[in-house]
mmCIF file of C-alpha atoms and ligand atoms in Angstrom:
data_model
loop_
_atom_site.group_PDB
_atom_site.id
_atom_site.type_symbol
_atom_site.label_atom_id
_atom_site.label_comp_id
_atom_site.label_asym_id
_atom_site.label_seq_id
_atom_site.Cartn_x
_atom_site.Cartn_y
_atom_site.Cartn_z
ATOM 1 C CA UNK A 1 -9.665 47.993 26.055
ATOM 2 C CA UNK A 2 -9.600 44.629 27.412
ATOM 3 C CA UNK A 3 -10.055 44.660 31.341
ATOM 4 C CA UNK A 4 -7.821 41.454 32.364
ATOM 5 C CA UNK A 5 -5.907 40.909 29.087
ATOM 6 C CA UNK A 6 -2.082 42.108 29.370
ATOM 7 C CA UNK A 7 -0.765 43.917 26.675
ATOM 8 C CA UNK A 8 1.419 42.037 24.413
ATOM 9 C CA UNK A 9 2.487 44.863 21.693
ATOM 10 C CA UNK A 10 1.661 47.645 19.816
ATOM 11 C CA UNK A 11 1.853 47.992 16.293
ATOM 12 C CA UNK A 12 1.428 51.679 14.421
ATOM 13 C CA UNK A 13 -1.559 51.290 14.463
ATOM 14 C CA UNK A 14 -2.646 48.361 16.310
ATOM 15 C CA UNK A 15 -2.943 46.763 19.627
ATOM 16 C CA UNK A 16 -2.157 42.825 20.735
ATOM 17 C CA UNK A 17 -2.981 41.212 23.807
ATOM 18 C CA UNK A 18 -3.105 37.807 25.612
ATOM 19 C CA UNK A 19 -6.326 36.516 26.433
ATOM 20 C CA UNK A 20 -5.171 33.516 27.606
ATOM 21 C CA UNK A 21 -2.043 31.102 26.628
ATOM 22 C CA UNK A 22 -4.396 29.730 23.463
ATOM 23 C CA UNK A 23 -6.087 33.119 22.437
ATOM 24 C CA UNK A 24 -5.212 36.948 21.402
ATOM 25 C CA UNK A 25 -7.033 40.042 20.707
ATOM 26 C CA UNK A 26 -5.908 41.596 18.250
ATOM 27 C CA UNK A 27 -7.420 44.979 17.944
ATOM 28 C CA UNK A 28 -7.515 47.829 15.054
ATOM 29 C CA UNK A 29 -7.363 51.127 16.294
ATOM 30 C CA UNK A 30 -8.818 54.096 14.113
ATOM 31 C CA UNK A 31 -5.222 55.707 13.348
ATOM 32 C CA UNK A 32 -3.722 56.068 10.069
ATOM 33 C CA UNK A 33 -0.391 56.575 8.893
ATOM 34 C CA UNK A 34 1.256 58.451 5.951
ATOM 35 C CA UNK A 35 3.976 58.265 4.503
ATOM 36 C CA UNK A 36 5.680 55.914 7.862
ATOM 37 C CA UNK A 37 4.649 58.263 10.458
ATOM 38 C CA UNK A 38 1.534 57.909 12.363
ATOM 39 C CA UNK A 39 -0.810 61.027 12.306
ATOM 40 C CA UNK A 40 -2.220 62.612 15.326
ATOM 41 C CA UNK A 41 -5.978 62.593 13.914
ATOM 42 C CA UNK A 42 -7.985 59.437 13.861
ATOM 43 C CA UNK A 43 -10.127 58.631 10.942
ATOM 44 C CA UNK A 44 -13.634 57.321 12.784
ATOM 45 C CA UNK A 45 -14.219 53.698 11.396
ATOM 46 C CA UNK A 46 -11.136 52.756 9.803
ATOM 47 C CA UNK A 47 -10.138 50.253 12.449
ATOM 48 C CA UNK A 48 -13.870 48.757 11.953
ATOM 49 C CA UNK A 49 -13.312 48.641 8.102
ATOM 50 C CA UNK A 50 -9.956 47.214 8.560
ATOM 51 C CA UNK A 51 -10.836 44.153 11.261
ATOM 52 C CA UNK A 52 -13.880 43.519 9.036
ATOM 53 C CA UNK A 53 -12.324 43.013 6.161
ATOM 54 C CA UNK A 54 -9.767 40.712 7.644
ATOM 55 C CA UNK A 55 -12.640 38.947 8.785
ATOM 56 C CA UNK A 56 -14.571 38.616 5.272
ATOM 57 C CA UNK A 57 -11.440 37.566 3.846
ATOM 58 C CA UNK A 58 -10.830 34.638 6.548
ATOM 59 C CA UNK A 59 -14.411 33.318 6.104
ATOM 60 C CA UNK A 60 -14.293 33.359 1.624
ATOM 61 C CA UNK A 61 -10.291 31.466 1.906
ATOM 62 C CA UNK A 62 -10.963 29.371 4.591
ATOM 63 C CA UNK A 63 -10.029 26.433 2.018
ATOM 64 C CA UNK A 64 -7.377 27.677 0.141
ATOM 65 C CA UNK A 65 -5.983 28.394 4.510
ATOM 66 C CA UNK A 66 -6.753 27.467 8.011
ATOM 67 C CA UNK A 67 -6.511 31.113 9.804
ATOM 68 C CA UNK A 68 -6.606 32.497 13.025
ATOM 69 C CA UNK A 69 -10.266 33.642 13.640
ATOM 70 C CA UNK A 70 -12.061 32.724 16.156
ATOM 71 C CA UNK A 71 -14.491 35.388 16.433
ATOM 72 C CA UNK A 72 -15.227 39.170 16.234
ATOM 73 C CA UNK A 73 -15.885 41.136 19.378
ATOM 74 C CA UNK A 74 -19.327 43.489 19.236
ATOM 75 C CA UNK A 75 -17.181 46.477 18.937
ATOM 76 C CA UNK A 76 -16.201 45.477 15.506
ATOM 77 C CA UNK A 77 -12.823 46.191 15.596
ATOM 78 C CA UNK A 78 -11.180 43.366 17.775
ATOM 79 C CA UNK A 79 -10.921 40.030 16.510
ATOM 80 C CA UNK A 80 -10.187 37.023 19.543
ATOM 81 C CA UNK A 81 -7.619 34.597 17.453
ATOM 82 C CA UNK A 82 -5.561 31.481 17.657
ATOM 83 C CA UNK A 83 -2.025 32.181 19.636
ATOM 84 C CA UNK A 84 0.376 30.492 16.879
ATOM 85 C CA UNK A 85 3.847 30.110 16.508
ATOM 86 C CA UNK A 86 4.409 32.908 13.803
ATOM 87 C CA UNK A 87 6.958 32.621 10.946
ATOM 88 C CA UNK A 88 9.992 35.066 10.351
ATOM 89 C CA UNK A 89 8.662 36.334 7.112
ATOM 90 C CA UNK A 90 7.018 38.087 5.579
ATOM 91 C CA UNK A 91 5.105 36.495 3.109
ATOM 92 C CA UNK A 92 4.594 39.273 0.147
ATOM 93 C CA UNK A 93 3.053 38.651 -3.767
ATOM 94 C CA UNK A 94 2.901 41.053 -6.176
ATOM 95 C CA UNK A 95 0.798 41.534 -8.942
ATOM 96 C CA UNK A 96 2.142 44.785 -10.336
ATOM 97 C CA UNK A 97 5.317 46.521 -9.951
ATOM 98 C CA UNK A 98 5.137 49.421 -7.130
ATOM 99 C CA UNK A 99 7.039 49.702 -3.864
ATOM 100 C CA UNK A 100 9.808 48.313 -2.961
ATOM 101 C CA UNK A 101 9.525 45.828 -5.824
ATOM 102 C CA UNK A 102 9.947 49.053 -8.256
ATOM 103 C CA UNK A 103 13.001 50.217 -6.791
ATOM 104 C CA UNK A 104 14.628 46.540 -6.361
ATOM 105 C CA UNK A 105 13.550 46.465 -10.839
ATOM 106 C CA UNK A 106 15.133 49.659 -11.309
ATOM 107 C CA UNK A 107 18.550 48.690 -9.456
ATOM 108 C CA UNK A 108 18.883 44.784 -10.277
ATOM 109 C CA UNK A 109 16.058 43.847 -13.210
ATOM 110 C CA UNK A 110 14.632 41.170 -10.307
ATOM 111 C CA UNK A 111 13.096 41.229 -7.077
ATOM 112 C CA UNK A 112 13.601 38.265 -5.080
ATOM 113 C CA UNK A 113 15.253 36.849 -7.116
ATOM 114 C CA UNK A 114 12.729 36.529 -9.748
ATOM 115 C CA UNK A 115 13.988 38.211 -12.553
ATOM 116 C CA UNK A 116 11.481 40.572 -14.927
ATOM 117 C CA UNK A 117 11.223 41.334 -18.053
ATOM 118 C CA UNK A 118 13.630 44.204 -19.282
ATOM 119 C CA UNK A 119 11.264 47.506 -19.681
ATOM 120 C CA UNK A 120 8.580 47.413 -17.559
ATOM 121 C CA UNK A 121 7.716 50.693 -16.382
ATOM 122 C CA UNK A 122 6.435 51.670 -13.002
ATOM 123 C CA UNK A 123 2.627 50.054 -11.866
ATOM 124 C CA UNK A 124 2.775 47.715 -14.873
ATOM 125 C CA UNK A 125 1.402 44.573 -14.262
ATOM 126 C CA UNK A 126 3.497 41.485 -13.819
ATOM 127 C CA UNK A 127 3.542 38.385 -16.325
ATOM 128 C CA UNK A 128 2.351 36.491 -12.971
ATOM 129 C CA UNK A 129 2.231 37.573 -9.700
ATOM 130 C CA UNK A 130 5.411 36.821 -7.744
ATOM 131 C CA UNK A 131 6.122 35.802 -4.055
ATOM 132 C CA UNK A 132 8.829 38.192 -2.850
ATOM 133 C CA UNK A 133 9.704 37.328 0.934
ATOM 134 C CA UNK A 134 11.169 39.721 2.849
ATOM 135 C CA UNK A 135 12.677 39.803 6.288
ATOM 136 C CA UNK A 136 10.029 41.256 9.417
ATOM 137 C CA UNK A 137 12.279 44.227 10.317
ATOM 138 C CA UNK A 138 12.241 45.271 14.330
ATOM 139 C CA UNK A 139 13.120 49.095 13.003
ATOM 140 C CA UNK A 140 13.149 50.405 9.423
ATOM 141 C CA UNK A 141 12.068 48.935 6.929
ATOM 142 C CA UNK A 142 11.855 45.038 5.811
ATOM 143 C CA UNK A 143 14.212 43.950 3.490
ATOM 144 C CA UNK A 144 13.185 41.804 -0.072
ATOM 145 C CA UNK A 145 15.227 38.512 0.109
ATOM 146 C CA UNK A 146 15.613 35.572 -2.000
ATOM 147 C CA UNK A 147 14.119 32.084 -1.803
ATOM 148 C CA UNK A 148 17.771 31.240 -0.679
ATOM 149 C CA UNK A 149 17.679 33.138 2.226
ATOM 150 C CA UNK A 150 13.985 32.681 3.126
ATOM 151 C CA UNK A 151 14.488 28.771 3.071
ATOM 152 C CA UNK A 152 17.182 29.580 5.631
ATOM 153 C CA UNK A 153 14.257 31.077 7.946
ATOM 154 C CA UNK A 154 11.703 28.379 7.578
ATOM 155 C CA UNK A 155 12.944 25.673 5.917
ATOM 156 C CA UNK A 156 12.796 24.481 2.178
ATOM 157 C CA UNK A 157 9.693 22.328 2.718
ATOM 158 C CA UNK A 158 7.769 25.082 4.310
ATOM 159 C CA UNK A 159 8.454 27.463 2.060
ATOM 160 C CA UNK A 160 7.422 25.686 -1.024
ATOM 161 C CA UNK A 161 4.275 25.642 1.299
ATOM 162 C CA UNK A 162 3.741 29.166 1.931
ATOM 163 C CA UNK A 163 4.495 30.197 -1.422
ATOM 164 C CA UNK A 164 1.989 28.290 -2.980
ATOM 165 C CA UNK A 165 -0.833 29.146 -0.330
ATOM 166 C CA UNK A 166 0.314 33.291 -0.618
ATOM 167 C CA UNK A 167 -0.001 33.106 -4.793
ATOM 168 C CA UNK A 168 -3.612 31.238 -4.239
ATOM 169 C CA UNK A 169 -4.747 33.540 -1.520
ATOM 170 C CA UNK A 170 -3.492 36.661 -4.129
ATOM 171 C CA UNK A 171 -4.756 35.055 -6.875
ATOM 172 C CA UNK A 172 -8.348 34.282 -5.391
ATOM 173 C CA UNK A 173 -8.616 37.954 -3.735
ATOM 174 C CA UNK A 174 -7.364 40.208 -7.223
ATOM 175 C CA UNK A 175 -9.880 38.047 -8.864
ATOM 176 C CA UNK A 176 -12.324 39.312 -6.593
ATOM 177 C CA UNK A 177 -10.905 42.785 -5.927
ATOM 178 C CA UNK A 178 -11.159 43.045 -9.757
ATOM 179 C CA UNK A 179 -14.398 42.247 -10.186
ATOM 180 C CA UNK A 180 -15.315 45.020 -7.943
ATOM 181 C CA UNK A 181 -12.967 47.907 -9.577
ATOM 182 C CA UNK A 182 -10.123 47.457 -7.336
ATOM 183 C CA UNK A 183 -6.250 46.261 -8.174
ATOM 184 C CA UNK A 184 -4.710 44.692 -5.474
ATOM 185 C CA UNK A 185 -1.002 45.851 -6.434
ATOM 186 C CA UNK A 186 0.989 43.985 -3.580
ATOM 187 C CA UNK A 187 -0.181 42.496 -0.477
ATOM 188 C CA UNK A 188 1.651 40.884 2.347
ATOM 189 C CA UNK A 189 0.787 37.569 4.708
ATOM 190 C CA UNK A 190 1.739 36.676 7.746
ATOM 191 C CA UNK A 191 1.476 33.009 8.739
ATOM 192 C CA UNK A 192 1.954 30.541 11.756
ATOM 193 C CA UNK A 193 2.113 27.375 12.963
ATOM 194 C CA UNK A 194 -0.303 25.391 15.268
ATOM 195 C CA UNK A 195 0.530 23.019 18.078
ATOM 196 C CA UNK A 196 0.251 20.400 14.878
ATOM 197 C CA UNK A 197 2.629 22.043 12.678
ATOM 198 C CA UNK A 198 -0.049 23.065 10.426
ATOM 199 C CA UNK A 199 0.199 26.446 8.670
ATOM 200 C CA UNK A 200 -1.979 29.343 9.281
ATOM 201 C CA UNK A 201 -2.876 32.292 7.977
ATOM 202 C CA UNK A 202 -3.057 35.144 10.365
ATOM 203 C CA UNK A 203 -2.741 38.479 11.728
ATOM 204 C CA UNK A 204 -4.643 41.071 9.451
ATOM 205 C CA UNK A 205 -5.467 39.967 5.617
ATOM 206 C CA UNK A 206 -6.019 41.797 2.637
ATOM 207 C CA UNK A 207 -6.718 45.500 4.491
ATOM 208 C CA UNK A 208 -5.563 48.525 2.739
ATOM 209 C CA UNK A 209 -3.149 48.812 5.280
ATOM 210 C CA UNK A 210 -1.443 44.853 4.285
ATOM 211 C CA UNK A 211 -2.343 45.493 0.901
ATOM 212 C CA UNK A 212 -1.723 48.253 -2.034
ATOM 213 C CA UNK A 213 -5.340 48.772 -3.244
ATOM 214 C CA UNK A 214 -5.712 51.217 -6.657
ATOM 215 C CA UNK A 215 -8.691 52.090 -8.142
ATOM 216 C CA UNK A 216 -8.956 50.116 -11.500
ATOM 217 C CA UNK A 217 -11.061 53.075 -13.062
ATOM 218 C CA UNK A 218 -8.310 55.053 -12.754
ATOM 219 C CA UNK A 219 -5.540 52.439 -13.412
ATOM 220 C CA UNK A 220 -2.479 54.340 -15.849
ATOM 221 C CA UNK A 221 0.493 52.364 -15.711
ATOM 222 C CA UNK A 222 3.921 54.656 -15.806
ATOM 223 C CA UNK A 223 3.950 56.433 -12.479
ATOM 224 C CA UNK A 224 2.873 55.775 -9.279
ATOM 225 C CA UNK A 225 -0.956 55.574 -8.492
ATOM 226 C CA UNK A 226 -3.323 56.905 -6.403
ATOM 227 C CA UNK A 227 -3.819 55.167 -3.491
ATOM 228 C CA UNK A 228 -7.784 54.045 -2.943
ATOM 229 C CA UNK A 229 -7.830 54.963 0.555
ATOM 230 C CA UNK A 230 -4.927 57.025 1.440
ATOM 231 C CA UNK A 231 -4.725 59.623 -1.301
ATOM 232 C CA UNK A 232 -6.606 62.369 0.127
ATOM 233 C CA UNK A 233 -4.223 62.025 3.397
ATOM 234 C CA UNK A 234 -1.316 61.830 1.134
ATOM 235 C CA UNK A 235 -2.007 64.939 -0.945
ATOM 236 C CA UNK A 236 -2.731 67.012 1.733
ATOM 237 C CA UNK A 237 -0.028 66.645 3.611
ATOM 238 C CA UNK A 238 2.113 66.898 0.070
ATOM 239 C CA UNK A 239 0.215 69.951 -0.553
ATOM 240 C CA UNK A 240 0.711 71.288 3.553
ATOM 241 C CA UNK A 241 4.946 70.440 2.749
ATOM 242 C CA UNK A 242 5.158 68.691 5.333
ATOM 243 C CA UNK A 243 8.705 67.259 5.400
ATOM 244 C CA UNK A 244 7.870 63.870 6.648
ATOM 245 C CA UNK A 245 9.439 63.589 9.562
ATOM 246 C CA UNK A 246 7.347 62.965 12.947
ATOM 247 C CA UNK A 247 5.308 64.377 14.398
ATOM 248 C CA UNK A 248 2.786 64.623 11.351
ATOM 249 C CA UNK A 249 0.172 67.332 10.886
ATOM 250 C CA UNK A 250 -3.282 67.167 12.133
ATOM 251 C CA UNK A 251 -5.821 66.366 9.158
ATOM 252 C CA UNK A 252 -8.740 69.023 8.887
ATOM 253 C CA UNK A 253 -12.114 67.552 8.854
ATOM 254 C CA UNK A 254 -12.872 67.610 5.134
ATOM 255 C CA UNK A 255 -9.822 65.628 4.477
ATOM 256 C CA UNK A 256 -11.020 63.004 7.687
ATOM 257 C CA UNK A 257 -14.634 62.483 6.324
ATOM 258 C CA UNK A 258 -12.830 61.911 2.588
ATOM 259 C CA UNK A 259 -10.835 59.788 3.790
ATOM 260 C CA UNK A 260 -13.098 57.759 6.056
ATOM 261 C CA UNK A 261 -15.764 57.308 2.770
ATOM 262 C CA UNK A 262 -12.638 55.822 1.030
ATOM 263 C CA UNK A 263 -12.237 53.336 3.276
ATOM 264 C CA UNK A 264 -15.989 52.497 3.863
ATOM 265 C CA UNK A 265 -16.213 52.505 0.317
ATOM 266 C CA UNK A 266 -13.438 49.457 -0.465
ATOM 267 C CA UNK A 267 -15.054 47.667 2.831
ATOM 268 C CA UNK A 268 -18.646 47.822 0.910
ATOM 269 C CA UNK A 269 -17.385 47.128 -2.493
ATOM 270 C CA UNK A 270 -15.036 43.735 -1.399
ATOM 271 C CA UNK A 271 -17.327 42.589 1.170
ATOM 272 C CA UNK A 272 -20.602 43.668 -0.809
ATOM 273 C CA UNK A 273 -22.270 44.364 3.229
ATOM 274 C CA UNK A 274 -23.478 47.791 3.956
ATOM 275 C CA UNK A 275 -20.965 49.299 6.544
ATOM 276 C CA UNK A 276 -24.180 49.927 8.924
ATOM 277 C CA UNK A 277 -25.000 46.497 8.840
ATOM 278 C CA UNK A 278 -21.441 45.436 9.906
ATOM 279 C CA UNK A 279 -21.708 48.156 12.382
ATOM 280 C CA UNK A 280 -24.510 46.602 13.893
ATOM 281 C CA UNK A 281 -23.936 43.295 13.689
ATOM 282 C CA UNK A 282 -20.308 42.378 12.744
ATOM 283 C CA UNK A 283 -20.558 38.577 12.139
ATOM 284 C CA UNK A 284 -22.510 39.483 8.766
ATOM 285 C CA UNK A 285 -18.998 39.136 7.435
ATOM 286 C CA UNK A 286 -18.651 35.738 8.750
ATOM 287 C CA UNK A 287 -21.531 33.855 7.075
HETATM 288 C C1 LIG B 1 0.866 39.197 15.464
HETATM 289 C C2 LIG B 1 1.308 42.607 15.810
HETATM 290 C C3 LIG B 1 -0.431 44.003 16.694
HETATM 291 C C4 LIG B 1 1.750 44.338 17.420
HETATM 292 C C5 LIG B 1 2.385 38.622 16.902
HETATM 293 N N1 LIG B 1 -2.244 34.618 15.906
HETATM 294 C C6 LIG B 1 -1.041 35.099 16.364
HETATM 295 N N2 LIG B 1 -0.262 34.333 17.118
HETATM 296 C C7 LIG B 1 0.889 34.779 17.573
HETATM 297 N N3 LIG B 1 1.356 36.001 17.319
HETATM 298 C C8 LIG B 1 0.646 36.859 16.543
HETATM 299 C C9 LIG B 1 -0.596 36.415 16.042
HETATM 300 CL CL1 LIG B 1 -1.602 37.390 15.063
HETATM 301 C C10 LIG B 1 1.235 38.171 16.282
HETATM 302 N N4 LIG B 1 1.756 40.205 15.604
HETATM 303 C C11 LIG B 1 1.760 41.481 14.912
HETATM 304 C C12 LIG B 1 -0.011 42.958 15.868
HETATM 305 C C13 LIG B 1 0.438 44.701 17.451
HETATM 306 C C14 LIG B 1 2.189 43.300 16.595
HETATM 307 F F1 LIG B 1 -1.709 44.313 16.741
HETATM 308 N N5 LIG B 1 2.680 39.865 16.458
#
């Protein structure tokens, strides 16, 4: 933990404080939640995996974006970033139809606005991928809204502006994901403004915790997938009958080191870096 830095917030599973009135560390702790509640038993390395992939992904879309990185602390898992002006949305595209987005379908044939196709089943993916805003929710859960209502937040002009950068940062990172034999189902941006006005894309990017990642191997459109990282979590606590409600169970070990190989397993497949290496050395991800 940062010695002089006040703390500025916590998120479920991550940490923000004030450097100074320019910079923030933002740092990924190695807790894991399921199913909204946050477990009592860390998985070792996913807060490395996650800041390093936020990392990789700020250094390969660095054109499409300006972001917030401004460098990676030893540890690996804190990342010292640009204090912006952040936007009251968030800024979500989907490729396929899972979530939120599934239930919106079922009830109302649209989400966002954007109305589907009639009979698309669950997981199918979308003619194009969509940008479905949705409201950042203090408590609960945020809400899908329409470009209406999301041009009421940030203006029509800006909008038109983070739309188009959140379908070319989707589009740019499926094609890559894909390559590798992950789907990126959904994933969710958050962006700011600097002293200039100019947007940026920040916070955390493309991590399996932003992001829905499926394995493409196992890909079966009609039900809802397996998660690439989460699943063994998920199923054990299905399998334990847990009713969901805090506080969760404690994971046992086999389920921890599964999980953990899942996770170091996307991070080596998107970034194509040997999760030692990173460990060592995290800037590998920045060149
Ligand atoms: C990110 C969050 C976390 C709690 C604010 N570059 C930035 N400038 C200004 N604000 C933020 C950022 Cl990233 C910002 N959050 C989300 C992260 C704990 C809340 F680790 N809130």
């Amino acid at each position: 933990m940062p010695e002089t830095a006040a703390h500025l917030g916590s998120g479920k599973v991550r940490e923000l404080y004030a450097l100074d009135d320019e910079r923030l560390l933002l740092v990924a702790s190695d807790r894991i939640s399921t199913f909204d509640v946050v477990l009592p038993t860390e998985i070792p390395d996913k807060g490395r995996v996650l800041t390093g992939l936020s990392a990789f992904w700020f250094t390969r879309t660095r054109e499409i974006c300006a972001n917030h990185l401004l460098g990676l602390r030893s540890d690996g898992r804190s990342m010292e970033c640009r204090r912006l002006e952040m936007l009251p949305l968030e800024c979500v595209v989907r490729g396929y139809l899972s979530g939120s987005g599934w239930k919106d379908y079922l009830r109302s044939g649209a989400i966002s606005g954007h109305v589907l196709p009639v009979g698309l089943r669950e997981s199918e993916r979308l003619p194009e991928p969509i940008f479905t805003p949705a409201t950042k929710a203090v408590t609960g859960h945020d809400e899908n809204i329409d470009a209406a209502q999301a041009a009421e937040l940030v203006g029509e002009e800006r909008l038109a502006e983070v739309e188009a950068v959140s379908l070319e940062l989707y589009r740019f990172a499926a094609k890559h994901a894909a390559e590798r034999g992950l789907l990126i189902a959904d994933t969710k941006f958050e962006l700011g403004l600097d002293a200039n006005g100019r947007l940026v894309l920040a916070d955390e990017v493309l991590t399996p915790d932003s992001s829905r990642f499926w394995p493409a191997d196992a890909y079966t459109p009609g039900g809802p997938q397996p998660s690439f990282d989460k699943q063994f979590a998920r199923d054990y606590c299905e399998w334990l009958g847990w009713d969901k409600t805090a506080p969760g169970p404690e994971l046992p070990a086999e389920v921890v080191e599964g999980t953990r190989a899942r996770y170091v397993e996307a991070f080596e497949r998107l970034t194509g870096v040997a999760f030692a290496e990173y460990a060592s050395d995290p800037d590998v991800v920045l060149r």
